[in-house]
Amino acid sequence: MAEEYDHIVVGGGASGCVVAARLVQSGRRVLLLEAGHSHHHPLLDMPPGIFKMINGSKFMRYHATTPQEHLDGRVHEISQGNVLGGGTSVNAQVYMRGRPSDYDSWDELLRGNNSGVRWDWEHVLPHFRNMEGNNRFFDERHNDSGPLLVSDPGHIDDVSRWFVQTMQGLGVPFNPDFNGPSQAGAGFYQFMNRRGKRSSAAYAFIEPLRNNPLLTVRLNTAVKRILVEHERATGVVFADGAGERTVRARGEIVVASGALVTPKLLMLSGIGPADDLRHHGINAVIDAPGVGQNLIDHPEVPILAHLNGPYGYFGHTDGWRMIMHGLQFKVFGTGMVTSAGVEAGAFVNPLDPEGEPSIQAFCVPFVYLDRDLLKLIEPTHGVTITTVVTKPKSRGFVKLRSADPADMPIVSPHLLKHPDDMATMIAGQRFFLRAFQDGPLGRRVDKVLRPDTADLSDDALAAHCRKLVKTNYHPAGTCRMGPDGDPLAVLDAQMRVRGVENLCVADMSACPTINSGNTAAPAMMLGDRCASFVLGATSRQVGQERVSHVA
């Protein structure tokens, strides 16, 4: 007889860890299945350790895109966490919620569906706030005692300080809190760590439950399909070292495998575009044409410069310097190792200074390129400013490669395909190139390496963007929530898969549109909200909101 749990959570990433923890804390017996590895590793724990791993690591899964015709046939990669904690165990740890208008737009789209569930800022803020343990802020937006530890950078490089000062010289106001009243401005990010140790979703939510008998965590366990019987999710089939096994759930099964794998898993389970499923010999249990559509990601394009002195982090990650910094961190808990490697940034709207920010920038005190472009520039004392379109209009897709669960999905993100995205990116590149021309940072720049400043025409900058655009590691939207009557809405406003009882999706694939900024915190918020819906919080407070009972 198959094992049985109250709930099964498929995927131990940012949202999956939160869902599992909330359900266990409410007295439910939960099985958490994660295809990746343990999060216990010294390089994962230390803020900058990921830069030692990002270009090749077992803790990452690399999704190669289809050739992108609008990028001159380029194939690039979208790396995702292959570890408990998901992206929060391998990312740069930036804590960013997005702005209120992101969620107000979701609410406008979803309002009136499913017992009046609201998605506006007022109703998602309590989930963000209750999870947060901030070391600087405590007010109506921020909490100091939540499990997710949020901190100022432990070390700020001079290059990062010069960037923020230069932005102010260009008329961009200093912003002390990108999660505060306004996102616009330049300043220093906050990070999900404390005293130099990463605060991933695994550490914040799962680690405290390690000895709780209600929680079972299985790593290196790949789910092959969800069992759907009479339009009801009843269990999952997974493979581990012991072979193929089946487990059952009395209550909801929550899929939280990320925006690239969650649609793949639904399609392998017979939930997806019926014609595509039949093409792969899969019986279509539910014809859901929206599964795998609406892939959104933040496109990122670097601006690179050579510095005129030994500034930044180049040379500090190897040899005797690395040993020295490691000893300083080990003995005193201070120094460069307490930095995630990217401390400063800005949000601006170069086309409409009075409008909401259309570009997010990161200042990286070294030459930072995707691994397929590493040979483009020789390692040097350099600085990178990456410009990211905050609200892209381009949409891609995820499809099955075959009916074999071991095969990676087909992924086509279409970064910068929409002409408005390209126009916004070109404006962002022009704006932030000014940081290399004057001010405290400009005075330390010897030469701009990319783009070629000899030709900054629209055509030349577009060619530069096509060559260097990369993912900001924020895929979203592939199983989106939507209003009743929308044939492409995979989920209702309570994150339930339409047409299948007891099946929910709780990761970034549920987003109707992407938030402005990094996505780890929104993913955890989605996990927390999904748990509230699953628990059916009848007439009681969840943070500061009331959630209607789900029959």
Coordinates of C-alpha atoms in Angstrom, one line a residue:
M1 CA 0.0 0.0 0.0
A2 CA 1.3 3.5 -0.9
E3 CA 2.5 5.9 1.7
E4 CA -0.1 8.6 2.5
Y5 CA 0.3 12.2 3.7
D6 CA -2.1 15.0 4.4
H7 CA -0.3 17.1 1.7
I8 CA 2.5 16.6 -0.8
V9 CA 4.6 19.6 -1.9
V10 CA 6.5 19.0 -5.1
G11 CA 9.6 21.3 -5.2
G12 CA 11.6 22.6 -2.3
G13 CA 12.4 26.0 -3.7
A14 CA 11.6 29.4 -2.3
S15 CA 7.8 28.9 -2.3
G16 CA 7.8 25.2 -1.7
C17 CA 9.7 25.5 1.6
V18 CA 7.3 28.1 2.8
V19 CA 4.2 26.1 1.9
A20 CA 5.5 23.0 3.6
A21 CA 6.5 24.9 6.7
R22 CA 3.1 26.6 7.1
L23 CA 1.2 23.4 6.7
V24 CA 3.4 21.5 9.2
Q25 CA 3.0 24.3 11.7
S26 CA -0.7 24.0 11.3
G27 CA -0.6 20.3 12.3
R28 CA -0.6 18.7 8.8
R29 CA 1.6 15.8 7.9
V30 CA 3.6 16.9 4.8
L31 CA 5.9 15.3 2.3
L32 CA 8.3 17.7 0.6
L33 CA 9.9 16.3 -2.5
E34 CA 13.0 18.1 -4.0
A35 CA 14.9 16.9 -7.0
G36 CA 18.1 18.7 -6.0
H37 CA 20.7 18.5 -3.3
S38 CA 21.1 19.5 0.3
H39 CA 21.6 23.2 1.0
H40 CA 24.4 22.5 3.4
H41 CA 27.6 23.6 1.7
P42 CA 30.1 26.3 2.8
L43 CA 30.1 28.1 -0.6
L44 CA 26.3 28.3 -0.6
D45 CA 26.2 29.7 2.9
M46 CA 28.7 32.5 2.3
P47 CA 27.1 35.5 0.4
P48 CA 29.6 35.7 -2.5
G49 CA 30.1 31.9 -2.8
I50 CA 27.6 31.6 -5.7
F51 CA 30.0 33.5 -8.0
K52 CA 32.4 30.5 -7.6
M53 CA 29.6 28.2 -8.8
I54 CA 27.3 30.1 -11.1
N55 CA 29.2 29.0 -14.3
G56 CA 29.1 25.3 -13.5
S57 CA 27.7 23.5 -10.4
K58 CA 25.6 20.6 -9.4
F59 CA 23.5 23.0 -7.4
M60 CA 22.3 24.6 -10.7
R61 CA 20.2 23.2 -13.5
Y62 CA 21.0 24.9 -16.9
H63 CA 18.1 25.3 -19.3
A64 CA 19.4 26.0 -22.8
T65 CA 16.9 28.0 -24.8
T66 CA 15.8 27.3 -28.3
P67 CA 17.7 29.4 -30.9
Q68 CA 16.2 32.9 -30.6
E69 CA 15.7 34.2 -34.1
H70 CA 15.2 37.8 -32.9
L71 CA 18.6 37.6 -31.2
D72 CA 20.3 36.5 -34.4
G73 CA 19.9 32.8 -33.6
R74 CA 21.6 33.0 -30.1
V75 CA 21.1 30.1 -27.7
H76 CA 21.5 31.2 -24.1
E77 CA 20.9 29.6 -20.7
I78 CA 18.5 30.1 -17.8
S79 CA 20.0 28.6 -14.7
Q80 CA 17.8 27.5 -11.8
G81 CA 18.5 26.2 -8.4
N82 CA 19.0 22.4 -8.1
V83 CA 19.0 22.4 -4.3
L84 CA 16.7 22.7 -1.3
G85 CA 15.8 26.3 -1.0
G86 CA 15.9 26.7 -4.8
G87 CA 16.9 30.1 -6.0
T88 CA 17.2 31.4 -2.5
S89 CA 20.1 28.9 -1.9
V90 CA 22.1 30.0 -5.0
N91 CA 21.1 33.6 -5.8
A92 CA 22.7 36.9 -5.0
Q93 CA 20.2 37.2 -2.0
V94 CA 18.7 40.6 -2.9
Y95 CA 15.5 41.1 -0.9
M96 CA 13.0 42.9 -3.2
R97 CA 9.2 42.7 -3.0
G98 CA 8.2 44.7 -6.0
R99 CA 6.0 47.8 -5.8
P100 CA 2.4 48.1 -4.7
S101 CA 1.1 48.7 -8.3
D102 CA 2.4 45.2 -9.3
Y103 CA -0.1 43.6 -7.0
D104 CA -2.8 46.1 -7.5
S105 CA -2.8 45.2 -11.2
W106 CA -3.1 41.5 -10.2
D107 CA -6.1 42.4 -8.1
E108 CA -7.7 44.3 -10.9
L109 CA -7.4 41.3 -13.1
L110 CA -8.6 38.7 -10.6
R111 CA -11.1 40.8 -8.6
G112 CA -14.6 39.2 -8.3
N113 CA -13.4 35.6 -8.7
N114 CA -13.4 32.9 -6.1
S115 CA -15.2 34.3 -3.0
G116 CA -13.7 37.8 -3.4
V117 CA -10.1 36.9 -2.8
R118 CA -8.0 40.0 -3.1
W119 CA -4.4 40.3 -4.5
D120 CA -3.8 44.0 -4.0
W121 CA -0.9 45.4 -2.0
E122 CA -2.9 45.7 1.2
H123 CA -3.6 42.0 1.1
V124 CA -0.1 40.7 0.1
L125 CA 1.8 43.0 2.4
P126 CA 1.0 41.1 5.6
H127 CA 2.6 37.9 4.1
F128 CA 5.8 39.8 3.2
R129 CA 5.9 41.5 6.6
N130 CA 5.2 38.4 8.8
M131 CA 8.0 36.5 7.2
E132 CA 10.6 39.2 7.4
G133 CA 13.2 39.7 10.2
N134 CA 14.9 43.0 9.2
N135 CA 18.0 44.3 11.0
R136 CA 17.3 47.9 10.2
F137 CA 13.6 48.6 9.6
F138 CA 10.6 48.1 11.8
D139 CA 7.4 49.9 10.7
E140 CA 4.1 49.3 8.9
R141 CA 6.0 47.7 6.0
H142 CA 8.8 45.9 7.8
N143 CA 9.1 43.4 10.6
D144 CA 12.1 42.6 12.8
S145 CA 11.2 39.2 14.1
G146 CA 10.2 37.0 11.1
P147 CA 12.2 33.8 10.2
L148 CA 13.6 35.3 7.0
L149 CA 16.6 37.3 8.0
V150 CA 17.0 40.5 6.0
S151 CA 20.1 42.6 6.4
D152 CA 22.2 45.5 5.1
P153 CA 25.3 44.4 3.2
G154 CA 28.1 43.4 5.6
H155 CA 30.7 45.0 3.3
I156 CA 30.3 47.7 0.7
D157 CA 33.0 48.1 -1.9
D158 CA 34.2 51.6 -2.8
V159 CA 33.0 51.0 -6.4
S160 CA 29.4 50.5 -5.1
R161 CA 29.6 53.7 -3.1
W162 CA 31.0 55.7 -6.1
F163 CA 28.1 54.3 -8.2
V164 CA 25.5 55.6 -5.7
Q165 CA 27.2 59.0 -5.4
T166 CA 27.4 59.3 -9.2
M167 CA 23.7 58.5 -9.5
Q168 CA 22.9 61.3 -7.1
G169 CA 25.1 63.6 -9.2
L170 CA 23.0 62.7 -12.2
G171 CA 19.8 63.7 -10.4
V172 CA 18.7 60.3 -9.1
P173 CA 17.7 60.7 -5.5
F174 CA 19.1 58.5 -2.8
N175 CA 16.7 55.8 -1.7
P176 CA 17.3 54.3 1.7
D177 CA 14.7 51.5 1.2
F178 CA 13.8 50.0 -2.2
N179 CA 10.9 48.2 -0.3
G180 CA 9.7 51.5 1.2
P181 CA 7.2 54.1 0.0
S182 CA 8.9 54.4 -3.4
Q183 CA 11.0 52.1 -5.5
A184 CA 12.6 55.0 -7.5
G185 CA 16.2 56.2 -6.7
A186 CA 19.7 54.9 -6.1
G187 CA 20.9 53.1 -3.0
F188 CA 22.1 49.9 -1.4
Y189 CA 20.1 46.7 -1.5
Q190 CA 19.2 44.6 1.5
F191 CA 20.0 40.9 1.4
M192 CA 18.6 37.7 2.8
N193 CA 21.5 36.9 5.1
R194 CA 22.8 37.7 8.6
R195 CA 26.4 38.0 9.8
G196 CA 27.7 36.6 6.6
K197 CA 25.4 33.5 6.4
R198 CA 22.7 33.0 3.8
S199 CA 19.1 33.0 5.0
S200 CA 17.6 30.9 2.3
A201 CA 14.1 29.5 2.4
A202 CA 15.6 26.2 3.4
Y203 CA 17.3 27.7 6.5
A204 CA 14.5 30.1 7.4
F205 CA 11.5 27.8 7.1
I206 CA 12.6 24.1 6.9
E207 CA 15.6 24.0 9.2
P208 CA 13.6 24.9 12.3
L209 CA 11.3 21.9 11.6
R210 CA 14.2 19.4 11.1
N211 CA 13.0 17.2 14.0
N212 CA 9.3 17.7 13.5
P213 CA 7.7 14.2 12.8
L214 CA 5.0 15.9 10.7
L215 CA 7.6 16.9 8.0
T216 CA 9.3 14.4 5.7
V217 CA 11.8 15.9 3.3
R218 CA 13.2 13.8 0.5
L219 CA 16.1 15.1 -1.6
N220 CA 17.4 13.9 -5.0
T221 CA 13.9 12.8 -5.7
A222 CA 12.5 13.6 -9.1
V223 CA 8.7 13.6 -9.5
K224 CA 7.6 12.0 -12.7
R225 CA 3.9 12.9 -12.7
I226 CA 0.9 13.7 -10.6
L227 CA -1.8 11.1 -10.4
V228 CA -5.2 12.5 -11.4
E229 CA -8.2 10.3 -10.9
H230 CA -11.7 11.4 -11.8
E231 CA -10.4 15.0 -12.1
R232 CA -8.9 14.9 -8.6
A233 CA -5.2 14.9 -7.7
T234 CA -4.6 11.9 -5.5
G235 CA -0.8 11.3 -5.4
V236 CA 2.5 11.6 -7.2
V237 CA 4.9 9.1 -8.8
F238 CA 8.6 9.8 -8.2
A239 CA 12.0 8.3 -8.7
D240 CA 14.8 8.1 -6.2
G241 CA 17.7 5.7 -5.5
A242 CA 15.3 2.9 -4.7
G243 CA 13.5 3.2 -8.0
E244 CA 10.0 4.4 -8.9
R245 CA 7.5 4.9 -6.1
T246 CA 4.0 6.2 -5.6
V247 CA 2.8 8.3 -2.6
R248 CA -0.8 9.5 -1.9
A249 CA -2.2 12.7 -0.4
R250 CA -5.5 13.0 1.5
G251 CA -5.6 16.7 0.8
E252 CA -4.0 19.2 -1.6
I253 CA -0.9 18.5 -3.7
V254 CA 1.0 21.7 -4.2
V255 CA 3.3 22.0 -7.1
A256 CA 6.2 24.5 -6.6
S257 CA 8.9 23.4 -9.0
G258 CA 9.4 26.8 -10.7
A259 CA 8.2 28.4 -13.8
L260 CA 10.2 26.1 -16.1
V261 CA 9.5 22.7 -14.5
T262 CA 6.0 23.2 -13.0
P263 CA 4.4 23.4 -16.5
K264 CA 6.5 20.4 -17.6
L265 CA 5.2 18.4 -14.7
L266 CA 1.6 19.4 -15.3
M267 CA 1.9 18.4 -18.9
L268 CA 3.5 15.1 -18.1
S269 CA 0.4 14.5 -15.8
G270 CA -2.0 15.2 -18.7
I271 CA -2.8 18.8 -17.8
G272 CA -1.9 21.1 -20.7
P273 CA -2.6 21.8 -24.4
A274 CA -4.4 18.7 -25.5
D275 CA -3.0 18.6 -29.0
D276 CA 0.6 18.9 -27.8
L277 CA 0.0 16.2 -25.2
R278 CA -1.4 13.8 -27.7
H279 CA 1.6 14.5 -29.9
H280 CA 3.8 13.0 -27.2
G281 CA 1.4 10.1 -26.5
I282 CA 0.1 11.6 -23.3
N283 CA -3.6 11.3 -22.5
A284 CA -5.1 14.8 -22.0
V285 CA -6.8 14.6 -18.6
I286 CA -7.5 18.4 -18.7
D287 CA -7.2 20.5 -21.9
A288 CA -5.4 23.5 -20.4
P289 CA -3.9 25.5 -23.3
G290 CA -2.4 28.1 -21.0
V291 CA 0.1 25.6 -19.4
G292 CA 3.6 26.7 -20.5
Q293 CA 2.4 29.9 -22.2
N294 CA 3.1 33.5 -20.9
L295 CA 6.7 32.9 -20.0
I296 CA 8.0 36.2 -18.6
D297 CA 11.6 37.0 -17.5
H298 CA 13.5 40.2 -16.7
P299 CA 16.0 40.8 -19.5
E300 CA 19.4 42.0 -18.4
V301 CA 22.1 43.6 -20.5
P302 CA 25.5 44.6 -19.1
I303 CA 27.6 47.7 -19.5
L304 CA 31.2 46.9 -18.9
A305 CA 34.2 49.2 -18.2
H306 CA 37.9 48.8 -17.3
L307 CA 38.9 50.7 -14.2
N308 CA 42.1 52.8 -13.9
G309 CA 43.2 51.3 -10.6
P310 CA 43.0 48.1 -8.5
Y311 CA 39.4 48.7 -7.5
G312 CA 36.6 46.3 -7.1
Y313 CA 36.7 42.5 -6.4
F314 CA 39.0 41.4 -9.2
G315 CA 41.9 39.3 -7.8
H316 CA 40.3 38.9 -4.4
T317 CA 38.7 35.5 -5.1
D318 CA 41.9 33.5 -5.7
G319 CA 45.3 32.9 -4.2
W320 CA 46.5 34.5 -1.0
R321 CA 43.9 37.2 -1.1
M322 CA 41.1 34.6 -1.0
I323 CA 42.8 32.9 2.0
M324 CA 43.2 36.2 3.8
H325 CA 39.5 37.1 3.3
G326 CA 38.5 33.7 4.4
L327 CA 40.5 33.9 7.6
Q328 CA 39.1 37.4 8.3
F329 CA 35.6 36.0 7.9
K330 CA 36.3 32.9 9.9
V331 CA 37.9 34.7 12.9
F332 CA 36.1 38.1 12.9
G333 CA 33.0 37.6 10.8
T334 CA 33.9 40.7 8.8
G335 CA 35.3 41.7 5.4
M336 CA 34.6 41.1 1.7
V337 CA 33.1 37.6 2.3
T338 CA 30.1 39.2 4.0
S339 CA 29.2 40.9 0.7
A340 CA 27.0 39.1 -1.9
G341 CA 29.1 40.8 -4.6
V342 CA 26.5 43.3 -5.7
E343 CA 25.7 45.9 -3.1
A344 CA 24.2 48.9 -4.9
G345 CA 21.6 49.6 -7.5
A346 CA 19.0 52.0 -8.9
F347 CA 15.5 52.2 -10.2
V348 CA 14.9 54.8 -12.9
N349 CA 12.6 55.6 -15.8
P350 CA 14.9 57.2 -18.5
L351 CA 12.0 57.7 -21.0
D352 CA 9.5 59.2 -18.4
P353 CA 11.3 60.5 -15.3
E354 CA 7.9 61.1 -13.6
G355 CA 6.7 57.6 -14.3
E356 CA 7.3 54.4 -12.4
P357 CA 10.8 53.0 -12.9
S358 CA 11.2 51.0 -16.1
I359 CA 14.8 50.0 -15.5
Q360 CA 16.5 48.4 -12.5
A361 CA 20.3 48.6 -12.4
F362 CA 22.8 46.5 -10.5
C363 CA 26.4 47.8 -9.9
V364 CA 28.8 44.8 -9.8
P365 CA 32.4 45.7 -8.9
F366 CA 33.9 43.2 -11.4
V367 CA 33.4 42.1 -15.0
Y368 CA 30.2 40.0 -14.9
L369 CA 29.1 38.0 -18.0
D370 CA 27.1 34.8 -18.6
R371 CA 29.2 31.8 -19.1
D372 CA 28.6 31.6 -22.8
L373 CA 30.2 35.1 -23.1
L374 CA 33.1 34.8 -20.7
K375 CA 35.7 34.9 -23.4
L376 CA 34.4 38.2 -24.8
I377 CA 36.5 40.2 -22.3
E378 CA 39.8 39.4 -20.5
P379 CA 39.5 39.3 -16.7
T380 CA 40.5 42.7 -15.4
H381 CA 39.9 45.4 -12.7
G382 CA 36.4 46.3 -14.0
V383 CA 32.9 47.3 -13.2
T384 CA 29.6 46.1 -14.6
I385 CA 26.3 48.0 -14.6
T386 CA 23.5 45.7 -15.6
T387 CA 20.3 47.3 -16.8
V388 CA 17.1 45.3 -16.4
V389 CA 13.6 46.0 -17.9
T390 CA 11.3 45.9 -14.9
K391 CA 8.0 45.3 -16.7
P392 CA 8.8 43.4 -19.9
K393 CA 6.1 42.9 -22.5
S394 CA 7.8 40.0 -24.3
R395 CA 6.3 36.6 -23.7
G396 CA 7.8 33.2 -24.4
F397 CA 6.8 29.6 -23.8
V398 CA 7.7 26.2 -22.2
K399 CA 6.8 23.0 -24.0
L400 CA 7.5 19.3 -23.5
R401 CA 10.5 17.9 -25.3
S402 CA 9.1 14.4 -25.0
A403 CA 7.1 12.2 -22.7
D404 CA 10.3 11.2 -20.8
P405 CA 10.4 13.0 -17.5
A406 CA 14.2 13.0 -17.6
D407 CA 14.2 15.3 -20.6
M408 CA 14.6 19.0 -20.1
P409 CA 11.6 21.1 -21.3
I410 CA 11.8 23.2 -24.5
V411 CA 12.3 26.8 -23.3
S412 CA 11.9 29.9 -25.5
P413 CA 11.9 33.1 -23.4
H414 CA 11.9 35.7 -26.2
L415 CA 13.9 38.2 -24.2
L416 CA 13.6 41.7 -25.8
K417 CA 11.4 40.4 -28.6
H418 CA 8.8 43.1 -28.0
P419 CA 9.9 46.4 -29.6
D420 CA 8.9 48.3 -26.4
D421 CA 11.3 46.2 -24.3
M422 CA 14.2 46.9 -26.7
A423 CA 13.4 50.6 -26.7
T424 CA 13.3 50.7 -22.9
M425 CA 16.6 48.7 -22.7
I426 CA 18.4 51.1 -25.1
A427 CA 17.2 54.1 -23.1
G428 CA 18.5 52.4 -19.9
Q429 CA 21.9 51.7 -21.5
R430 CA 22.2 55.3 -22.6
F431 CA 21.3 56.6 -19.2
F432 CA 23.7 54.4 -17.2
L433 CA 26.6 54.9 -19.6
R434 CA 26.6 58.4 -18.1
A435 CA 27.8 56.9 -14.8
F436 CA 31.1 56.0 -16.6
Q437 CA 31.6 59.5 -17.9
D438 CA 31.8 61.7 -14.8
G439 CA 31.4 61.8 -11.0
P440 CA 33.1 59.6 -8.4
L441 CA 32.7 56.4 -10.5
G442 CA 33.5 58.1 -13.9
R443 CA 36.8 59.4 -12.6
R444 CA 37.9 55.8 -12.0
V445 CA 36.9 54.5 -15.4
D446 CA 39.7 54.0 -17.8
K447 CA 37.7 52.7 -20.8
V448 CA 34.2 51.5 -21.6
L449 CA 34.5 48.0 -23.0
R450 CA 30.9 47.3 -24.0
P451 CA 29.0 48.8 -25.7
D452 CA 31.3 50.5 -28.2
T453 CA 31.1 54.2 -27.4
A454 CA 32.2 55.1 -30.9
D455 CA 28.6 54.3 -32.1
L456 CA 25.7 54.7 -29.7
S457 CA 23.0 54.9 -32.3
D458 CA 19.8 52.9 -31.8
D459 CA 20.9 50.3 -34.3
A460 CA 24.3 49.8 -32.6
L461 CA 22.9 49.6 -29.1
A462 CA 20.2 47.2 -30.3
A463 CA 22.9 45.0 -31.7
H464 CA 24.8 45.2 -28.4
C465 CA 21.7 44.2 -26.5
R466 CA 20.9 41.3 -28.8
K467 CA 24.5 39.9 -28.3
L468 CA 24.7 40.3 -24.5
V469 CA 21.1 40.0 -23.2
K470 CA 20.7 37.4 -20.6
T471 CA 18.1 36.2 -18.1
N472 CA 17.9 37.9 -14.7
Y473 CA 17.0 34.4 -13.4
H474 CA 13.4 35.4 -12.9
P475 CA 11.2 33.1 -15.1
A476 CA 7.5 33.5 -14.2
G477 CA 4.0 33.3 -15.5
T478 CA 3.8 29.9 -17.2
C479 CA 0.8 28.6 -15.2
R480 CA -0.8 32.0 -14.5
M481 CA -3.8 32.9 -12.4
G482 CA -6.6 34.5 -14.3
P483 CA -10.2 35.5 -14.2
D484 CA -13.1 33.1 -14.8
G485 CA -13.7 32.7 -18.5
D486 CA -10.1 33.2 -19.5
P487 CA -9.1 30.1 -21.5
L488 CA -5.4 30.6 -20.8
A489 CA -5.8 31.0 -17.1
V490 CA -4.4 27.8 -15.6
L491 CA -5.2 28.8 -12.1
D492 CA -8.0 30.6 -10.3
A493 CA -7.4 33.4 -7.8
Q494 CA -6.8 30.9 -5.0
M495 CA -4.0 29.2 -7.0
R496 CA -6.0 26.1 -7.7
V497 CA -5.6 24.3 -11.1
R498 CA -8.8 24.7 -13.0
G499 CA -10.6 21.5 -13.6
V500 CA -8.6 19.4 -11.0
E501 CA -9.5 19.2 -7.4
N502 CA -6.8 19.2 -4.7
L503 CA -4.1 20.6 -7.0
C504 CA -2.5 24.0 -6.5
V505 CA 0.5 25.8 -7.9
A506 CA 2.5 28.0 -5.6
D507 CA 5.5 29.3 -7.4
M508 CA 6.4 32.2 -9.7
S509 CA 4.6 30.4 -12.6
A510 CA 1.3 31.5 -10.9
C511 CA 2.0 35.2 -11.6
P512 CA -0.3 36.9 -14.1
T513 CA 2.5 39.5 -14.7
I514 CA 6.0 39.8 -13.3
N515 CA 6.8 42.1 -10.4
S516 CA 9.3 44.9 -10.7
G517 CA 12.5 43.7 -9.2
N518 CA 13.9 40.4 -7.9
T519 CA 11.5 37.5 -7.4
A520 CA 12.7 35.5 -4.4
A521 CA 10.6 37.4 -1.9
P522 CA 7.5 37.3 -4.1
A523 CA 7.9 33.6 -4.6
M524 CA 7.9 33.1 -0.8
M525 CA 4.8 35.4 -0.5
L526 CA 3.1 33.2 -3.0
G527 CA 3.9 30.1 -1.0
D528 CA 2.6 31.7 2.2
R529 CA -0.7 32.8 0.5
C530 CA -1.1 29.3 -1.0
A531 CA -0.7 27.7 2.4
S532 CA -3.4 30.1 3.7
F533 CA -5.8 29.0 1.0
V534 CA -5.1 25.4 1.5
L535 CA -5.6 25.7 5.2
G536 CA -9.0 27.3 4.5
A537 CA -8.7 30.0 7.1
T538 CA -12.4 30.4 7.9
S539 CA -13.2 33.7 9.7
R540 CA -9.8 34.1 11.3
Q541 CA -6.9 36.4 10.7
V542 CA -4.0 35.5 8.4
G543 CA -1.6 38.3 9.2
Q544 CA -4.0 41.3 8.7
E545 CA -6.2 39.7 6.1
R546 CA -9.2 37.4 6.1
V547 CA -9.3 34.6 3.6
S548 CA -12.7 33.2 2.7
H549 CA -13.4 29.5 3.3
V550 CA -12.7 27.2 0.3
A551 CA -15.4 24.6 0.1

